[in-house]
PDB file of C-alpha atoms and ligand atoms in Angstrom:
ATOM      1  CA  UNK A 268     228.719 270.329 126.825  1.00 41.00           C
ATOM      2  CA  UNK A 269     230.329 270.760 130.249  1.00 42.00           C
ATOM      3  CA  UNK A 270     231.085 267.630 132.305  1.00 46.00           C
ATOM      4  CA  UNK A 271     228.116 267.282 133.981  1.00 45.00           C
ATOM      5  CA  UNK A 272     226.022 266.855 130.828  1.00 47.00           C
ATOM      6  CA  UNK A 273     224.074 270.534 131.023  1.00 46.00           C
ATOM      7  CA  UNK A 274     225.339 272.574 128.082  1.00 48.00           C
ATOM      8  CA  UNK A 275     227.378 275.383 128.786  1.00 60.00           C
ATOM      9  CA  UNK A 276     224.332 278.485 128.613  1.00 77.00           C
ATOM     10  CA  UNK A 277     222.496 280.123 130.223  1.00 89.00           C
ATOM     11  CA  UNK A 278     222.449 282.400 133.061  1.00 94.00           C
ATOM     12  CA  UNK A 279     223.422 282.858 136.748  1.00 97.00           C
ATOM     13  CA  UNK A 280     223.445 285.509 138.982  1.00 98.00           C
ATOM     14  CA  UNK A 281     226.039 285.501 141.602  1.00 98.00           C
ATOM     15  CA  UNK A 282     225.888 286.915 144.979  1.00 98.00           C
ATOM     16  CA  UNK A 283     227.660 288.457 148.002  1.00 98.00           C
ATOM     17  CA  UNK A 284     227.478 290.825 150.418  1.00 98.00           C
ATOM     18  CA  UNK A 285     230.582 292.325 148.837  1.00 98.00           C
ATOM     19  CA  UNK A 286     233.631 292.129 146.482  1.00 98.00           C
ATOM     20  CA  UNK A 287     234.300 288.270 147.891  1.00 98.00           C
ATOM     21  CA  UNK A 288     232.135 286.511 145.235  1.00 98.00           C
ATOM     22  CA  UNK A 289     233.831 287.820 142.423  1.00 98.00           C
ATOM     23  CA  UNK A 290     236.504 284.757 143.233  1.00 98.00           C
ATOM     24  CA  UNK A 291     233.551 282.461 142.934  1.00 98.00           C
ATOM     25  CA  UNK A 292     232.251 284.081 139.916  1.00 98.00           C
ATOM     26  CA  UNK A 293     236.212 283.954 137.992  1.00 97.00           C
ATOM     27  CA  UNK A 294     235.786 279.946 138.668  1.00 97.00           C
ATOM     28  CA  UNK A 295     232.326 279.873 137.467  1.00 97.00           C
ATOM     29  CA  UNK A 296     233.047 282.070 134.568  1.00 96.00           C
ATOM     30  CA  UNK A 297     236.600 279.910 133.728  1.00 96.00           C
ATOM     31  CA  UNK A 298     234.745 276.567 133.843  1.00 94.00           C
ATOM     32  CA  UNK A 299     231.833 277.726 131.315  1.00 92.00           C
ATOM     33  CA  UNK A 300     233.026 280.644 129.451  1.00 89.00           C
ATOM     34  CA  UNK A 301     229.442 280.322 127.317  1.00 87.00           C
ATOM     35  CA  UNK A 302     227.617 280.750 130.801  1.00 93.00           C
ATOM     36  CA  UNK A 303     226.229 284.368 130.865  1.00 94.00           C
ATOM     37  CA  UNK A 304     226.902 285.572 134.299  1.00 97.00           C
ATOM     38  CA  UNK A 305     226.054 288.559 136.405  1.00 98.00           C
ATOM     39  CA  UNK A 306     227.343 289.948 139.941  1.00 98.00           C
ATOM     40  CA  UNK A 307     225.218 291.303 142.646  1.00 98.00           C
ATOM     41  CA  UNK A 308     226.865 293.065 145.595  1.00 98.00           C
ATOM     42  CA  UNK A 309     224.674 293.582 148.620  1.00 98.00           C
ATOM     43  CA  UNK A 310     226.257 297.223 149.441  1.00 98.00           C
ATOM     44  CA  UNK A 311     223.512 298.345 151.067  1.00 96.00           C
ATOM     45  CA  UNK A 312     223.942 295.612 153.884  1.00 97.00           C
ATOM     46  CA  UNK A 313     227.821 295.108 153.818  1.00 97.00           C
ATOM     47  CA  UNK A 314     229.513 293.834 155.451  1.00 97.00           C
ATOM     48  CA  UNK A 315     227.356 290.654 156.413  1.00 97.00           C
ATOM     49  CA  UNK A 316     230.573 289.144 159.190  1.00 95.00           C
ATOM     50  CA  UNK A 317     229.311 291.152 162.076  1.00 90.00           C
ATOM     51  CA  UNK A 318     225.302 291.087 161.878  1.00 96.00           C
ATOM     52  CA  UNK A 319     223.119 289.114 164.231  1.00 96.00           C
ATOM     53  CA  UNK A 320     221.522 286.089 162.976  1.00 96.00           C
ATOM     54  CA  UNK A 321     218.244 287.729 162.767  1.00 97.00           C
ATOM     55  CA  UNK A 322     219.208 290.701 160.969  1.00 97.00           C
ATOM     56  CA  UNK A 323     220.417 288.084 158.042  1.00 97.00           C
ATOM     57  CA  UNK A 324     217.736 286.020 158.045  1.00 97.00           C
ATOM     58  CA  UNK A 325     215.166 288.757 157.690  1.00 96.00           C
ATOM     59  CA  UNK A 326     217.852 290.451 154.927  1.00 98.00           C
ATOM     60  CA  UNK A 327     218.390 287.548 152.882  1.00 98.00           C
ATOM     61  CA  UNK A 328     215.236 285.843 151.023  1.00 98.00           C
ATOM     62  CA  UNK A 329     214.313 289.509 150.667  1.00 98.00           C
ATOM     63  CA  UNK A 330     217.299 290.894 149.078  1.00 98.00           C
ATOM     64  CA  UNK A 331     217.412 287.480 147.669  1.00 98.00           C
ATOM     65  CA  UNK A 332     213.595 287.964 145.723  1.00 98.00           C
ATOM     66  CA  UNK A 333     214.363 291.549 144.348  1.00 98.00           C
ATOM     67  CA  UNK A 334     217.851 290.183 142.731  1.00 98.00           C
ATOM     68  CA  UNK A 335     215.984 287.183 141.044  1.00 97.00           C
ATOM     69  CA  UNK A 336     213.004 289.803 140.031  1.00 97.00           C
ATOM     70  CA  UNK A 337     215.228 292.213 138.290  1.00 96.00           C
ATOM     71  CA  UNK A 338     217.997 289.792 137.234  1.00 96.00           C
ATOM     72  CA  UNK A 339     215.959 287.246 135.581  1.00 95.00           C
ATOM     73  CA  UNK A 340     218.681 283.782 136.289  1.00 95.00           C
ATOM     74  CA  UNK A 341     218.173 280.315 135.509  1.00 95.00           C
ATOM     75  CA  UNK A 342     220.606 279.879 138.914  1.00 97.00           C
ATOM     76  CA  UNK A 343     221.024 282.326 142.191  1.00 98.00           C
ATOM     77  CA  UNK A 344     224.550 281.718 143.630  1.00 98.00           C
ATOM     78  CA  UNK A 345     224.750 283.031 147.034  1.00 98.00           C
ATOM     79  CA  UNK A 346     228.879 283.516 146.863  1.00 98.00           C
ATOM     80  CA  UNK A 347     229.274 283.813 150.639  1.00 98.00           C
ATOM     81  CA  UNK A 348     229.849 281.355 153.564  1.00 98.00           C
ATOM     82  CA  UNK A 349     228.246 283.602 155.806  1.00 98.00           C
ATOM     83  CA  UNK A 350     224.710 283.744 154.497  1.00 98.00           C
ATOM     84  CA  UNK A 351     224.813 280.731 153.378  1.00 98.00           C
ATOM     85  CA  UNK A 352     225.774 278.707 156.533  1.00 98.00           C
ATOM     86  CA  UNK A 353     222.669 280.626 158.022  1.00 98.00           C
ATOM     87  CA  UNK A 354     220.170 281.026 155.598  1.00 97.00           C
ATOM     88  CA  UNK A 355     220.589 278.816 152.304  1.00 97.00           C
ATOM     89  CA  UNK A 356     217.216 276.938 152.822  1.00 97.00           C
ATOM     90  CA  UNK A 357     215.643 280.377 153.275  1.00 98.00           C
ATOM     91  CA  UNK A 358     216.091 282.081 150.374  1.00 98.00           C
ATOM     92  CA  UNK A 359     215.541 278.412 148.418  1.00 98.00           C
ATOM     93  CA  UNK A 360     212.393 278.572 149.963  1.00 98.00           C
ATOM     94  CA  UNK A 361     211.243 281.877 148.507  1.00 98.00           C
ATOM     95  CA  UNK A 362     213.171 281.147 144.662  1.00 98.00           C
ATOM     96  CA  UNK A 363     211.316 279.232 141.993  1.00 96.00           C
ATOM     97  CA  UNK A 364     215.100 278.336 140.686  1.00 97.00           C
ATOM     98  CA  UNK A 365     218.123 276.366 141.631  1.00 97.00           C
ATOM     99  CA  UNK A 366     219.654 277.761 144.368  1.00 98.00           C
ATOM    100  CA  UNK A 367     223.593 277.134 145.116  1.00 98.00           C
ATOM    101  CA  UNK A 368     225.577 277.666 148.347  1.00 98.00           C
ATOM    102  CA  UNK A 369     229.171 278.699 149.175  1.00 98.00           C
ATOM    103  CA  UNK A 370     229.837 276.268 152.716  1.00 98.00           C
ATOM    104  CA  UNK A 371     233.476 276.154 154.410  1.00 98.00           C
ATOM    105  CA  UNK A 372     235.365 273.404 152.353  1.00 98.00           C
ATOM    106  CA  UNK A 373     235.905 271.293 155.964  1.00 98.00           C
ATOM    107  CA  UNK A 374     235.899 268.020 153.920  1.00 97.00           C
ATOM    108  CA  UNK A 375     238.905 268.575 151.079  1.00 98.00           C
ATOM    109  CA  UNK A 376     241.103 270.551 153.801  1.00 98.00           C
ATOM    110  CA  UNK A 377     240.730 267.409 156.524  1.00 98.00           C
ATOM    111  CA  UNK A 378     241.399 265.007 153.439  1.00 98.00           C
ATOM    112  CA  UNK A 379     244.544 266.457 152.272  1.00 98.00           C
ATOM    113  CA  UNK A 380     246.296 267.521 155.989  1.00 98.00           C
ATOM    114  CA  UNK A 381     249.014 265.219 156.939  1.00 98.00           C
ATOM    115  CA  UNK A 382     249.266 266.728 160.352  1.00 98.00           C
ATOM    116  CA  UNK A 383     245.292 266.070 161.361  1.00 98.00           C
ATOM    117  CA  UNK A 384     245.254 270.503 162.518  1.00 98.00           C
ATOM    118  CA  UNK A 385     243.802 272.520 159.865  1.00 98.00           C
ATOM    119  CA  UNK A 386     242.854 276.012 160.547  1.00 98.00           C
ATOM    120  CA  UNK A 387     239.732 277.708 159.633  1.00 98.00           C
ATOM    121  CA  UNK A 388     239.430 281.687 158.675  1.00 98.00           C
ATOM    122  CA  UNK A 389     236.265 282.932 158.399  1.00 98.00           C
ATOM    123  CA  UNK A 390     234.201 285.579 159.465  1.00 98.00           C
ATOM    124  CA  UNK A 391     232.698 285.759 163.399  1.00 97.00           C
ATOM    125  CA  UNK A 392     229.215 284.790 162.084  1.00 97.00           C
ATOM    126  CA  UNK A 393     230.376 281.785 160.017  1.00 98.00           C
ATOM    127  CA  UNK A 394     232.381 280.711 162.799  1.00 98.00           C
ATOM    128  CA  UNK A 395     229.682 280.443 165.433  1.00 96.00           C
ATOM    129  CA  UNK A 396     226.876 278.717 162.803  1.00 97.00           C
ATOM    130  CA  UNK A 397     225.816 275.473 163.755  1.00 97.00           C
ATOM    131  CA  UNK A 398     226.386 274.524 160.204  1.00 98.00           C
ATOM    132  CA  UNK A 399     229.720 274.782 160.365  1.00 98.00           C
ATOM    133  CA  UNK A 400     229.507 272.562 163.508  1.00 98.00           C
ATOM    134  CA  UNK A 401     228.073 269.821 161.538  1.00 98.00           C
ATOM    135  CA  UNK A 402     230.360 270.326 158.648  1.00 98.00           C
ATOM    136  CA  UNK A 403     232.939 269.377 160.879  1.00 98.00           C
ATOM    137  CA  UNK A 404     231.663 266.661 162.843  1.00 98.00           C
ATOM    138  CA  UNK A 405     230.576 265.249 159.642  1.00 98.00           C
ATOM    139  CA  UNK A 406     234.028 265.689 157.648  1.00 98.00           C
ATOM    140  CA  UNK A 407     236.638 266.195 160.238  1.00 98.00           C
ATOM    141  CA  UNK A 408     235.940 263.645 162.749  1.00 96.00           C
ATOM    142  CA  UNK A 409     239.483 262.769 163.652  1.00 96.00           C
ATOM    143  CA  UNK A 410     240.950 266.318 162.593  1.00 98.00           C
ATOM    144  CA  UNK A 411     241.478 268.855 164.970  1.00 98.00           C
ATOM    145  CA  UNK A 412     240.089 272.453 163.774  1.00 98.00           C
ATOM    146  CA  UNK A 413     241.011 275.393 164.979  1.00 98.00           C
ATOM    147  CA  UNK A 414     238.722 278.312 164.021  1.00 98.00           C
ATOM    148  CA  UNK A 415     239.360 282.518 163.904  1.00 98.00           C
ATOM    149  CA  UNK A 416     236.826 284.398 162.757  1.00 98.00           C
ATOM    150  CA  UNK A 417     237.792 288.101 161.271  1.00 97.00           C
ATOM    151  CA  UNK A 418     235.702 291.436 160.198  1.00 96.00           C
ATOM    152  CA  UNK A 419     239.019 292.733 159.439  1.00 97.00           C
ATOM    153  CA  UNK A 420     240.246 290.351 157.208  1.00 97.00           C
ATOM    154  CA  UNK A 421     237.578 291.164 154.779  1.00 97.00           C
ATOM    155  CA  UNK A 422     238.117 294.783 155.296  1.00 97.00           C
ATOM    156  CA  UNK A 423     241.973 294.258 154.347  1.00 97.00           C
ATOM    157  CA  UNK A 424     240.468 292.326 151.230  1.00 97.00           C
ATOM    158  CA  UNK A 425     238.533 294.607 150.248  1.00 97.00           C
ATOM    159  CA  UNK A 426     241.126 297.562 150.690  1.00 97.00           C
ATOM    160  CA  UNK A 427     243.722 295.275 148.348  1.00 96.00           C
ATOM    161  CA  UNK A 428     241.267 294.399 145.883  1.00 96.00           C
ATOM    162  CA  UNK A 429     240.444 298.069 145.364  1.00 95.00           C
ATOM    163  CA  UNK A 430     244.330 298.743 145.033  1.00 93.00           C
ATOM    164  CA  UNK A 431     244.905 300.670 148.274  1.00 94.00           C
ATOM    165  CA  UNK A 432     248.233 300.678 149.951  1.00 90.00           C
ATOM    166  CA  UNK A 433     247.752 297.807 152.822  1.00 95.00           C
ATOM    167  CA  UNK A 434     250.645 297.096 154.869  1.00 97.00           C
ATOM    168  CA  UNK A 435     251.347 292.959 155.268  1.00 97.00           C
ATOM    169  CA  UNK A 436     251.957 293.645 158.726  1.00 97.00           C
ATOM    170  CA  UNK A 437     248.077 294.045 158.220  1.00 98.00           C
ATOM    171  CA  UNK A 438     247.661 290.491 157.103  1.00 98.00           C
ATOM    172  CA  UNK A 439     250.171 289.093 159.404  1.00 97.00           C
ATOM    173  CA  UNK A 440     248.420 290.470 162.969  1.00 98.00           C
ATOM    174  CA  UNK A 441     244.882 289.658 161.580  1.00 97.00           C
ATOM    175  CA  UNK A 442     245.255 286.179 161.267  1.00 97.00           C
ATOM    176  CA  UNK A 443     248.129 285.583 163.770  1.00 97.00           C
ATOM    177  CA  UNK A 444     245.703 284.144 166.262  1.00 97.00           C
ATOM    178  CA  UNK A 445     244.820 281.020 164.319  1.00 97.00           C
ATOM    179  CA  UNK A 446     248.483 280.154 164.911  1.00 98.00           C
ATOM    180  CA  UNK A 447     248.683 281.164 168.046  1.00 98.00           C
ATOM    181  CA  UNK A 448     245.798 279.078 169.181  1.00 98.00           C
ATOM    182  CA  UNK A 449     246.166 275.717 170.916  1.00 98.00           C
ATOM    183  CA  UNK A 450     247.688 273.477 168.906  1.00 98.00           C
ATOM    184  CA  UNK A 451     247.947 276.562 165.848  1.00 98.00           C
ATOM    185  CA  UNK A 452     251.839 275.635 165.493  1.00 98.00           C
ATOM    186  CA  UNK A 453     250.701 272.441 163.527  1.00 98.00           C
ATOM    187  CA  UNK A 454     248.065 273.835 160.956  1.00 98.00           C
ATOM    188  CA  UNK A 455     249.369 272.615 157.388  1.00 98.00           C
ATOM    189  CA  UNK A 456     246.006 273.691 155.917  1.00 98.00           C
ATOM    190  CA  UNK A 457     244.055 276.714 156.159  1.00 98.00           C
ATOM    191  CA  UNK A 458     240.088 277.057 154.730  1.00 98.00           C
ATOM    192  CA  UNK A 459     239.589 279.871 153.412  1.00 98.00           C
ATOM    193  CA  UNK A 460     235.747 279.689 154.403  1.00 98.00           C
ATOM    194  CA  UNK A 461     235.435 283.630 153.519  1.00 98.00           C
ATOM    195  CA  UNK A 462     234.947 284.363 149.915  1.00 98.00           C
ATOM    196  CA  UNK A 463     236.785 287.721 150.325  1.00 98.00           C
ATOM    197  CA  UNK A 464     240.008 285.561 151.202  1.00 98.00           C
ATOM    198  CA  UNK A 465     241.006 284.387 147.821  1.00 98.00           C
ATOM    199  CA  UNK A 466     241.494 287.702 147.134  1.00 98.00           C
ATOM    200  CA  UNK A 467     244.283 287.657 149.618  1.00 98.00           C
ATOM    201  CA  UNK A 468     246.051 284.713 148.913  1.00 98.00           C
ATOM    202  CA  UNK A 469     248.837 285.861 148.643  1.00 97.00           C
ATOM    203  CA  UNK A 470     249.346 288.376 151.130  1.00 97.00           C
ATOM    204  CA  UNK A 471     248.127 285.887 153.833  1.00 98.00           C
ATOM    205  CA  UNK A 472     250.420 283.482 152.576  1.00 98.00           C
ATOM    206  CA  UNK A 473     253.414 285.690 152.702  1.00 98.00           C
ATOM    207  CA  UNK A 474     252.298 286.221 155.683  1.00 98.00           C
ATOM    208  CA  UNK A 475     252.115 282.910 158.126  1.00 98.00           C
ATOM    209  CA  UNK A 476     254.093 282.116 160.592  1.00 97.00           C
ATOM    210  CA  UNK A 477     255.653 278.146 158.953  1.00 98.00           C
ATOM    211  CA  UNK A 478     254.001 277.004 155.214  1.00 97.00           C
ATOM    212  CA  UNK A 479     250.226 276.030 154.908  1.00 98.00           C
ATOM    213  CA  UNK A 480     248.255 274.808 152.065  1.00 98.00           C
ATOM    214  CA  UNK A 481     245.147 277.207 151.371  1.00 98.00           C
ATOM    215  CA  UNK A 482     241.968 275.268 150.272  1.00 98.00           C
ATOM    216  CA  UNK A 483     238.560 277.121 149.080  1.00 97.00           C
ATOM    217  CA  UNK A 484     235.086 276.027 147.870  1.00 96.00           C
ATOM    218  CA  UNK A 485     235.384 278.048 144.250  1.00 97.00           C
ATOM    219  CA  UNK A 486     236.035 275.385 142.009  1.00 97.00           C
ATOM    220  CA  UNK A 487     233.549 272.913 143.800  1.00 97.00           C
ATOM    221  CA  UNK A 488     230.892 275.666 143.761  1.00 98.00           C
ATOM    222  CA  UNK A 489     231.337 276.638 139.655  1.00 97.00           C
ATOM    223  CA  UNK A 490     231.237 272.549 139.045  1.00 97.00           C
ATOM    224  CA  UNK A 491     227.985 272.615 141.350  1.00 98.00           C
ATOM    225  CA  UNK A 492     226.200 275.565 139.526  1.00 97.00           C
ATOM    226  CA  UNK A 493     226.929 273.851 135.942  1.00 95.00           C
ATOM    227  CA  UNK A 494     225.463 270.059 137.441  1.00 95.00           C
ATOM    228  CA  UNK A 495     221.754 272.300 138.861  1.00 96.00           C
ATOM    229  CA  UNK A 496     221.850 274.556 135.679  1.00 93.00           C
ATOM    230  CA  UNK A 497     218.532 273.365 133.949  1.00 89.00           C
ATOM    231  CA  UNK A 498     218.762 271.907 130.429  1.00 81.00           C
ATOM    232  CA  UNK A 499     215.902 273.711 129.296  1.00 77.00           C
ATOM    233  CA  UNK A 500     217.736 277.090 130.178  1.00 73.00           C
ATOM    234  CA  UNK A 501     215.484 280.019 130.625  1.00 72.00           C
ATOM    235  CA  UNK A 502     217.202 282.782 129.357  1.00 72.00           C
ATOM    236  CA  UNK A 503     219.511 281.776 126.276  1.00 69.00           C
ATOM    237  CA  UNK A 504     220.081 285.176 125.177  1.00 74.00           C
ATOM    238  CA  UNK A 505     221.077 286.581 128.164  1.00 81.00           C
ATOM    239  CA  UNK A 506     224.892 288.492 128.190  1.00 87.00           C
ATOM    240  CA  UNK A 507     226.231 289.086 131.447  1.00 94.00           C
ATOM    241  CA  UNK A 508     228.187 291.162 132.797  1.00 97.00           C
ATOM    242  CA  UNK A 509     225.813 293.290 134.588  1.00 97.00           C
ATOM    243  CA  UNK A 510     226.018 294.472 138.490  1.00 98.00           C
ATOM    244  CA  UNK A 511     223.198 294.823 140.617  1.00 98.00           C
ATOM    245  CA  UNK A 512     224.091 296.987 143.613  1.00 98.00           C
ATOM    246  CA  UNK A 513     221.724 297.572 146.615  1.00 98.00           C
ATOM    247  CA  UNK A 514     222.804 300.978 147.368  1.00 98.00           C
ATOM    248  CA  UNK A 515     223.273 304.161 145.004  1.00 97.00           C
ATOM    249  CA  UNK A 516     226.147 303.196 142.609  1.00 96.00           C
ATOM    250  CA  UNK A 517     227.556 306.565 142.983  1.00 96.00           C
ATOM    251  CA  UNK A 518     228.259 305.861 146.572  1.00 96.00           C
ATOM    252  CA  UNK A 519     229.869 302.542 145.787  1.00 97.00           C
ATOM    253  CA  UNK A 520     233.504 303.808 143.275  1.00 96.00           C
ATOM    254  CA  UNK A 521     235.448 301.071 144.415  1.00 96.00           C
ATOM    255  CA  UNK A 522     233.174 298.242 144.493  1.00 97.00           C
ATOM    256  CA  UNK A 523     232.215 299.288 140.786  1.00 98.00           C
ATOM    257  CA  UNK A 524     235.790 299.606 139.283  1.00 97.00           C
ATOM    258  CA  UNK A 525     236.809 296.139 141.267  1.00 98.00           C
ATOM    259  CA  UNK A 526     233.866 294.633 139.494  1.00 98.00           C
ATOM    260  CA  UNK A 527     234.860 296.384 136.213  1.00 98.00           C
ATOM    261  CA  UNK A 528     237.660 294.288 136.649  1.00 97.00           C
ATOM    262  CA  UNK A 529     236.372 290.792 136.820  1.00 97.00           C
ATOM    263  CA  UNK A 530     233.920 291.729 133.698  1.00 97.00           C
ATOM    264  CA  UNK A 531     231.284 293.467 135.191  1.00 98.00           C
ATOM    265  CA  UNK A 532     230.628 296.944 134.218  1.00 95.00           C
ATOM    266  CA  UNK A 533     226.718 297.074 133.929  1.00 96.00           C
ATOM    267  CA  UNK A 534     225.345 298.658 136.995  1.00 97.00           C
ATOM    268  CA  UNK A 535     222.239 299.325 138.436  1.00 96.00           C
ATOM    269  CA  UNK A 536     220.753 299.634 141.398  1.00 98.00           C
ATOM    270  CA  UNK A 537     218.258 296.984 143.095  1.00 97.00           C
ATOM    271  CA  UNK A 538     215.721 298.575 145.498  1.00 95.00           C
ATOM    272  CA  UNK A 539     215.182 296.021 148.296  1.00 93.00           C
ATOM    273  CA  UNK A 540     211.655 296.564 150.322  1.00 83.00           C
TER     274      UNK A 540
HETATM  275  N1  DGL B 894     232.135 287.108 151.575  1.00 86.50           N
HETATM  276  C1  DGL B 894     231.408 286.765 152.738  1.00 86.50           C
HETATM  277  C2  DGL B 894     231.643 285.302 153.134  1.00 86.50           C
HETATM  278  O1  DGL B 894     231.981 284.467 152.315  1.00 86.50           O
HETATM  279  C3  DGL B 894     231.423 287.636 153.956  1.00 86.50           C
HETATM  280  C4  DGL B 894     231.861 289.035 153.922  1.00 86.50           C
HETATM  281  C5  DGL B 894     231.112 289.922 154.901  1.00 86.50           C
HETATM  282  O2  DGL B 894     231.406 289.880 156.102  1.00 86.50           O
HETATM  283  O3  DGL B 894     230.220 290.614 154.437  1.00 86.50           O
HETATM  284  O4  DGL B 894     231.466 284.929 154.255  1.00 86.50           O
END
């Protein structure tokens, strides 16, 4: 029985645009190791950072619906900050299942920061969301947050998580101007409110100009997946360790062997109309 009094079974399909919520499905998968997960990767549409707001919100319940066809989970984890900030009640709106989102973790970061500046580094589109707004008018009322929102960041991640050469001058210049911001000289804590960012950890933290804390939603999201998990799970038998892609796999090497990686080496392709 996990701690939230759902036993540890059952399935849940985990979602991103990209590589970034394989760090959310590691927390899920070290929390409930009898949880059968599986990873989808929406290739077809990456990266999700840069798109307008319509573009996403006509993408996701769509992309969202084929996954959950095909898939078959008792739980849809949408493993990035940028569709969820934007579109989380849309896609719960068109899934007959529990439906979890990934949000910037504004709350823990402006609890823990002694110095009342706590940097956010996200991508442009979770940045500009007016959920993010309210996050922090909700949580950091008397903390001061500065904000940089990167494409490149999650390129970089995406390079290093695939084992390319990436120089941490790379690291350093994309999220100098966080620091260099008003105020940036006083950030003790950084959210990573991009799930590609844990994979950098610790490049961007050899990489910052005086010592910050880093603070991400993983763990809070795998504890919040086990509490909606239905008792009466749906699909008891079910493995894991399959990939849904929404482009041809053979166009997608890297994505596929990083996957590989985290346990998932079952691919197949999801046809979005
Ligand atoms: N991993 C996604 C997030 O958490 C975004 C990556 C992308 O730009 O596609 O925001």
């Amino acid at each position: 029985m996990s701690d939230s009094g759902n036993p540890s079974t059952g399935s849940v399909l985990v979602f991103d645009s990209g590589m970034g919520g394989l760090t959310i499905a590691r927390e899920i998968m070290a929390l409930a190791p009898g949880l059968a997960v599986d990873y989808a990767a929406d290739s077809g549409f990456f990266p999700y950072g840069d798109k307008s707001d319509a573009a996403l919100t006509a993408r996701l319940p769509a992309v969202a619906r084929a996954l959950v066809e095909q898939a078959r989970p008792d739980v849809f984890v949408i493993a990035c900050n940028t569709a969820s900030t934007l579109a989380l009640e849309a896609v719960r709106d068109v899934l007959d299942i529990p439906v979890v989102g990934t949000v910037p973790a504004i709350k823990p970061a402006a609890g823990q920061s002694e110095t009342g500046v706590i940097g956010l580094l996200a991508t442009p589109g979770t940045v500009r969301r007016a959920y993010t707004a309210r996050l922090i008018a909700e949580f950091a009322k008397k903390t001061k947050v500065i904000m940089h929102g990167s494409v490149e960041l999650v390129q970089l991640a995406e390079e290093q998580a695939s084992g390319q050469a990436v120089a941490l001058e790379a690291f350093r210049k994309a999220q100098r101007p966080l620091f260099e911001a008003d105020g940036g000289d006083q950030i003790d804590t950084v959210v990573l409110a991009c799930t590609h960012f844990p994979l950098i950890r610790g490049e961007l933290a050899a990489t910052v100009p005086h010592p910050v804390s880093f603070v991400d939603s993983g763990e809070a999201i795998a504890r919040q997946t086990l509490r909606v998990m239905p008792v009466q799970t749906l699909s008891p038998g079910a493995q894991g360790g399959r990939v849904f892609l929404t482009s041809a796999p053979e166009g997608q090497p890297r994505l596929i062997e990083v996957c590989r990686r985290f346990g998932f080496s079952d691919t197949q392709l999801c046809s979005v109309t």
